[in-house]
C-alpha positions as MATLAB code, in Angstrom:
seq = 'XXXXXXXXXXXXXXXXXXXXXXXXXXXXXXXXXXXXXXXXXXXXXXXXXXXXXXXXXXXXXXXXXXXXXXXXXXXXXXXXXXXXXXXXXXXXXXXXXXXXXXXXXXXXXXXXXXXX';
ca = [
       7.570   13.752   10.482;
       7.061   11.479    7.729;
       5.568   12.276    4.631;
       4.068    9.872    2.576;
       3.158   10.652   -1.189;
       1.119    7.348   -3.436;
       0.784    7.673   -7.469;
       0.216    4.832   -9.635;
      -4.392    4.454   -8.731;
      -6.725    4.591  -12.017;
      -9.718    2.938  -13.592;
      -8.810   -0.555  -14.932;
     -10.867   -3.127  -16.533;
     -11.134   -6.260  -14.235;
      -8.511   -8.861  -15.089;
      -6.018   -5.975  -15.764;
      -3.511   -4.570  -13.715;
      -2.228   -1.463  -11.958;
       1.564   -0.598   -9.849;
       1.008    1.623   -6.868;
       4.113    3.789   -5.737;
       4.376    5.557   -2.342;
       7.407    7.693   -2.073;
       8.471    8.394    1.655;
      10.714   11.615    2.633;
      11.204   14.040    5.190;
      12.242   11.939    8.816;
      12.816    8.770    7.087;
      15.358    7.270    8.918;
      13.891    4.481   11.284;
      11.215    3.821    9.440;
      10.531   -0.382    9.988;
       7.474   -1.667    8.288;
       5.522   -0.009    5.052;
       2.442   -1.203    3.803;
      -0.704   -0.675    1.824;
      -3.847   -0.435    3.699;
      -7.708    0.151    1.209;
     -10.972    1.304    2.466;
     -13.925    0.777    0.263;
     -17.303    3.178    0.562;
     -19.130    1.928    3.738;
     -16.110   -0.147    4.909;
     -13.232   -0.338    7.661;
      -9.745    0.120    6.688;
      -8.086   -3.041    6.048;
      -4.355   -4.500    5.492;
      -3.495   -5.161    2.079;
       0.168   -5.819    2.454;
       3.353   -4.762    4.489;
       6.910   -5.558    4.084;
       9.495   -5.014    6.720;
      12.300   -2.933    6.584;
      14.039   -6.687    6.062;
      11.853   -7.712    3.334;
       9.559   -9.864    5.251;
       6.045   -9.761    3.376;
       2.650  -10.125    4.678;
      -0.765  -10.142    2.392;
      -4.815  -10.207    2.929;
      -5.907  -13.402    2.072;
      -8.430  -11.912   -0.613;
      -5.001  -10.946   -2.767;
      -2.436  -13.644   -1.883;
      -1.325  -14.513   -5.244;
      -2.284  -11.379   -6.771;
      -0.662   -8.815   -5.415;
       3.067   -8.026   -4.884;
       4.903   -5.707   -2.449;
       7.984   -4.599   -2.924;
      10.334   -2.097   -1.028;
      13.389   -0.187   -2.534;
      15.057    1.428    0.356;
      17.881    3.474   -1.505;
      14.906    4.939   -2.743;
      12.271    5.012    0.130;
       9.770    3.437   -2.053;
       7.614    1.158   -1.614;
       5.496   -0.712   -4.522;
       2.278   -2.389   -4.911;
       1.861   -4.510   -8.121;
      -1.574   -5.133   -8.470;
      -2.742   -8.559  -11.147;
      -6.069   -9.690  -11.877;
      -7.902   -6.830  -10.638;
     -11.140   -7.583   -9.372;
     -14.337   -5.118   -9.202;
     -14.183   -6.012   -5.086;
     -10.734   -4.628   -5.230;
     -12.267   -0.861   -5.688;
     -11.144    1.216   -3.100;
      -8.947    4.332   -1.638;
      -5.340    2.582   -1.534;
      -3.886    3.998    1.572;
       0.699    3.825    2.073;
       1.528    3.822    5.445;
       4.668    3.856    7.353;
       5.643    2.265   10.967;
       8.723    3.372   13.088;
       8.500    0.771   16.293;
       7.610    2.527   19.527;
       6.725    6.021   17.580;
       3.644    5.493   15.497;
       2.586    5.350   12.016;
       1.953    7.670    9.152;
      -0.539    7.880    6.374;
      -0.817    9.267    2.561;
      -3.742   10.635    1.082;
      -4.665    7.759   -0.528;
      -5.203    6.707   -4.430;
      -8.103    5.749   -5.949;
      -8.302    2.762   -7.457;
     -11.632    1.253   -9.609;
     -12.031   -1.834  -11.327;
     -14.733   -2.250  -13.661;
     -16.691   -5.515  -14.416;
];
């Protein structure tokens, strides 16, 4: 098992900014892709950002630009860095963890609201 613990969510102004952590322990060898996933109130999950156990990045088109994901393996970290907030940005902030052909695992999640 994987466990998966997120810090870092809060109430920011819109325009600010915010750094999400997500600390990974327990069976963490293997582990391939990490990523941030949000649901907001009345919506699906969606895919913020991932990075590869490589480095490779991938973003939602509504934060391209804004967002940054970074991965520290020595650490089994991964990091969002969140500019220019936006209100539509509100959500639960979800880390999740892949290991290829063995499934995925979740945090709790973090809030995080941006007011206008």
């Amino acid at each position: 098992q994987v466990q998966l613990v997120e810090s870092g969510g809060g109430l920011v102004q819109a325009g600010g900014s915010l750094r999400l952590s997500c600390a990974a322990s327990g069976s963490i060898f293997s582990i391939n892709d990490m990523g941030w996933y949000r649901q907001a109130p009345g919506k699906q999950r969606e895919l913020v950002a991932a990075i590869t156990s490589g480095g490779s990045t991938n973003y939602a088109d509504s934060v391209k630009g804004r967002f940054t994901i970074s991965r520290d393996n020595a650490k089994n970290t991964v990091y969002l860095q969140m500019n220019s907030l936006k209100p539509e940005d509100t959500a639960v902030y979800y880390c999740n963890a892949r290991k290829y052909g063995l499934g995925y695992y979740w945090g709790q999640g973090t809030q995080v609201t941006v007011s206008s």
